[in-house]
Amino acid sequence: GESVGLHLPTLSVQEGDNSIINCAYSNSASDYFIWYKQESGKGPQFIIDIRSNMDKRQGQRVTVLLNKTVKHLSLQIAATQPGDSAVYFCAEYQISNSGYALNFGKGTSLLVTP
Amino acid sequence: DSGVTQTPKHLITATGQRVTLRCSPRSGDLSVYWYQQSLDQGLQFLIQYYNGEERAKGNILERFSAQQFPDLHSELNLSSLELGDSALYFCASSPSPGTGNEKLFFGSGTQLSVL
């Protein structure tokens, strides 16, 4: 079936460096994507979203890039800080005869070292 | 703080038992979603309710059921519990009925341990 997946399960970066987390999706009909951050012991927290009519969207220290041609999504975090250490999920909506469901990828663990 | 409240935070029970997890959505949100997070399956969508009515269904077991009450809080009932049901259960909410274009706001979850 169609699914959302992540290229790298773990990513270790030094404080101050930029981080890039990648995500591949297979449903070419998907038109809305969301990145979530999950810290230990907490629920997923919304970071940024992007619609398929955009290639790039910027937030505070984060940028999401969407390449519809190769069905690839990436999250860039500038000047990574220790507080950015968490698991990052990309998510897309799947539609079925039972309605819409936000489908999450497996997640990438980001570890920021001092 | 997302504004979504889940209770209890932790629940320890035995196989064969039944438990109820509770969720209060953000003020003004009409949709409630339930997710299960386990180490081997990741975040799995279970079910969605909008203004008291079931709206979308995922991979929810027949032993599990949910409902949304007139005050919009929701309960997830898990029965005949098995060891494999041990997981984090998250509730999320959104203001709209589920059109595939809304962001979800998640609670802190209920950690269920079945012994």
Short mmCIF file of N, CA and C in Angstrom, two decimals, chain A residues 31-32 34 36 38 41-46 49 51 57 87 89 93 96-106, chain B residues 33 35 37 40-45 48 55-58 88 90 98-109:
data_model
loop_
_atom_site.label_atom_id
_atom_site.label_comp_id
_atom_site.label_asym_id
_atom_site.label_seq_id
_atom_site.Cartn_x
_atom_site.Cartn_y
_atom_site.Cartn_z
N ASP A 31 -1.80 16.19 -1.09
CA ASP A 31 -1.63 17.63 -1.33
C ASP A 31 -1.40 18.43 -0.06
N TYR A 32 -1.18 17.73 1.05
CA TYR A 32 -0.93 18.45 2.30
C TYR A 32 -0.02 17.60 3.17
N ILE A 34 2.64 17.53 6.76
CA ILE A 34 2.91 18.16 8.05
C ILE A 34 4.15 17.52 8.67
N TYR A 36 5.98 16.95 12.34
CA TYR A 36 5.77 16.98 13.78
C TYR A 36 7.08 16.65 14.49
N GLN A 38 8.46 15.16 18.22
CA GLN A 38 8.03 14.49 19.45
C GLN A 38 9.21 14.35 20.40
N GLY A 41 8.45 11.52 26.16
CA GLY A 41 7.38 11.66 27.14
C GLY A 41 6.29 12.63 26.77
N LYS A 42 6.35 13.14 25.53
CA LYS A 42 5.34 14.11 25.12
C LYS A 42 4.65 13.65 23.84
N GLY A 43 3.57 14.33 23.51
CA GLY A 43 2.87 14.04 22.28
C GLY A 43 3.51 14.77 21.10
N PRO A 44 3.20 14.35 19.88
CA PRO A 44 3.72 15.05 18.70
C PRO A 44 3.30 16.52 18.70
N GLN A 45 4.24 17.37 18.34
CA GLN A 45 4.01 18.81 18.33
C GLN A 45 4.15 19.33 16.91
N PHE A 46 3.16 20.05 16.45
CA PHE A 46 3.19 20.62 15.09
C PHE A 46 4.39 21.55 14.92
N ASP A 49 3.82 23.06 8.12
CA ASP A 49 3.11 22.30 7.11
C ASP A 49 3.34 22.92 5.74
N ARG A 51 1.54 22.82 1.54
CA ARG A 51 0.56 22.29 0.60
C ARG A 51 1.25 22.03 -0.74
N ARG A 57 8.47 26.33 2.23
CA ARG A 57 7.80 27.15 3.23
C ARG A 57 8.76 27.33 4.41
N VAL A 87 12.32 13.17 18.14
CA VAL A 87 11.98 12.38 16.95
C VAL A 87 11.10 13.24 16.06
N PHE A 89 8.64 13.47 12.68
CA PHE A 89 7.77 12.69 11.81
C PHE A 89 7.26 13.57 10.68
N TYR A 93 -1.99 12.98 4.55
CA TYR A 93 -3.33 12.43 4.66
C TYR A 93 -3.53 11.32 3.63
N SER A 96 -9.60 7.05 2.39
CA SER A 96 -10.16 5.73 2.14
C SER A 96 -11.67 5.87 2.18
N ASN A 97 -12.37 4.75 2.03
CA ASN A 97 -13.82 4.83 2.07
C ASN A 97 -14.33 5.12 3.48
N SER A 98 -13.41 5.10 4.45
CA SER A 98 -13.82 5.42 5.82
C SER A 98 -13.39 6.83 6.22
N GLY A 99 -12.94 7.62 5.24
CA GLY A 99 -12.62 9.01 5.55
C GLY A 99 -11.14 9.31 5.43
N TYR A 100 -10.75 10.47 5.93
CA TYR A 100 -9.35 10.91 5.88
C TYR A 100 -8.63 10.48 7.15
N ALA A 101 -7.38 10.08 6.98
CA ALA A 101 -6.55 9.74 8.14
C ALA A 101 -5.18 10.34 7.94
N LEU A 102 -4.65 10.99 8.96
CA LEU A 102 -3.29 11.52 8.91
C LEU A 102 -2.33 10.39 9.20
N ASN A 103 -1.54 10.04 8.18
CA ASN A 103 -0.65 8.90 8.25
C ASN A 103 0.76 9.36 8.55
N PHE A 104 1.38 8.79 9.57
CA PHE A 104 2.71 9.20 9.99
C PHE A 104 3.77 8.24 9.48
N GLY A 105 4.93 8.79 9.13
CA GLY A 105 6.09 7.97 8.84
C GLY A 105 6.66 7.41 10.12
N LYS A 106 7.74 6.61 9.99
CA LYS A 106 8.31 5.92 11.15
C LYS A 106 9.07 6.85 12.08
N TYR B 33 -9.34 12.65 17.51
CA TYR B 33 -8.68 11.53 16.85
C TYR B 33 -7.95 10.71 17.91
N TYR B 35 -4.89 7.81 18.38
CA TYR B 35 -3.73 7.14 17.78
C TYR B 35 -3.09 6.21 18.80
N GLN B 37 0.66 4.44 19.61
CA GLN B 37 2.08 4.47 19.27
C GLN B 37 2.80 3.34 19.99
N ASP B 40 7.13 -0.94 17.52
CA ASP B 40 7.29 -1.62 16.23
C ASP B 40 6.34 -1.10 15.16
N GLN B 41 5.29 -0.40 15.54
CA GLN B 41 4.31 0.04 14.55
C GLN B 41 4.26 1.55 14.36
N GLY B 42 4.97 2.29 15.18
CA GLY B 42 4.92 3.74 15.04
C GLY B 42 3.55 4.27 15.43
N LEU B 43 3.22 5.45 14.90
CA LEU B 43 1.95 6.09 15.20
C LEU B 43 0.88 5.59 14.25
N GLN B 44 -0.12 4.91 14.78
CA GLN B 44 -1.18 4.33 13.98
C GLN B 44 -2.50 5.00 14.29
N PHE B 45 -3.18 5.42 13.25
CA PHE B 45 -4.49 6.05 13.41
C PHE B 45 -5.52 4.99 13.76
N GLN B 48 -11.65 8.49 14.37
CA GLN B 48 -11.94 9.91 14.50
C GLN B 48 -13.42 10.12 14.75
N ARG B 55 -16.34 9.50 12.24
CA ARG B 55 -16.07 10.14 10.95
C ARG B 55 -15.11 9.31 10.08
N ALA B 56 -14.09 8.79 10.69
CA ALA B 56 -13.10 8.00 9.95
C ALA B 56 -12.58 6.90 10.85
N LYS B 57 -12.22 5.79 10.21
CA LYS B 57 -11.79 4.63 10.98
C LYS B 57 -10.49 4.11 10.41
N GLY B 58 -9.57 3.77 11.28
CA GLY B 58 -8.30 3.20 10.86
C GLY B 58 -8.21 1.76 11.29
N LEU B 88 1.59 3.64 23.86
CA LEU B 88 1.16 5.00 24.16
C LEU B 88 -0.07 5.29 23.32
N PHE B 90 -2.53 8.24 22.05
CA PHE B 90 -2.65 9.69 21.93
C PHE B 90 -4.02 10.08 21.42
N GLY B 98 -12.59 16.96 9.27
CA GLY B 98 -11.70 15.97 8.69
C GLY B 98 -11.80 16.01 7.18
N THR B 99 -11.16 17.00 6.61
CA THR B 99 -11.20 17.16 5.16
C THR B 99 -9.85 16.85 4.52
N GLY B 100 -8.88 16.44 5.36
CA GLY B 100 -7.56 16.17 4.83
C GLY B 100 -6.71 17.41 4.68
N ASN B 101 -7.15 18.51 5.29
CA ASN B 101 -6.42 19.76 5.17
C ASN B 101 -6.22 20.47 6.50
N GLU B 102 -6.25 19.72 7.57
CA GLU B 102 -6.09 20.39 8.86
C GLU B 102 -4.96 19.78 9.68
N LYS B 103 -4.32 20.63 10.50
CA LYS B 103 -3.28 20.12 11.39
C LYS B 103 -3.96 19.63 12.67
N LEU B 104 -3.36 18.61 13.25
CA LEU B 104 -3.89 18.04 14.48
C LEU B 104 -3.04 18.48 15.65
N PHE B 105 -3.68 18.67 16.79
CA PHE B 105 -3.00 19.05 18.02
C PHE B 105 -3.12 17.88 19.00
N PHE B 106 -1.98 17.40 19.46
CA PHE B 106 -1.94 16.18 20.25
C PHE B 106 -1.82 16.44 21.74
N GLY B 107 -2.43 15.54 22.51
CA GLY B 107 -2.24 15.53 23.95
C GLY B 107 -0.94 14.84 24.30
N SER B 108 -0.69 14.70 25.60
CA SER B 108 0.56 14.11 26.08
C SER B 108 0.52 12.59 26.14
N GLY B 109 -0.66 12.03 25.91
CA GLY B 109 -0.76 10.59 25.83
C GLY B 109 -1.04 9.88 27.13
#
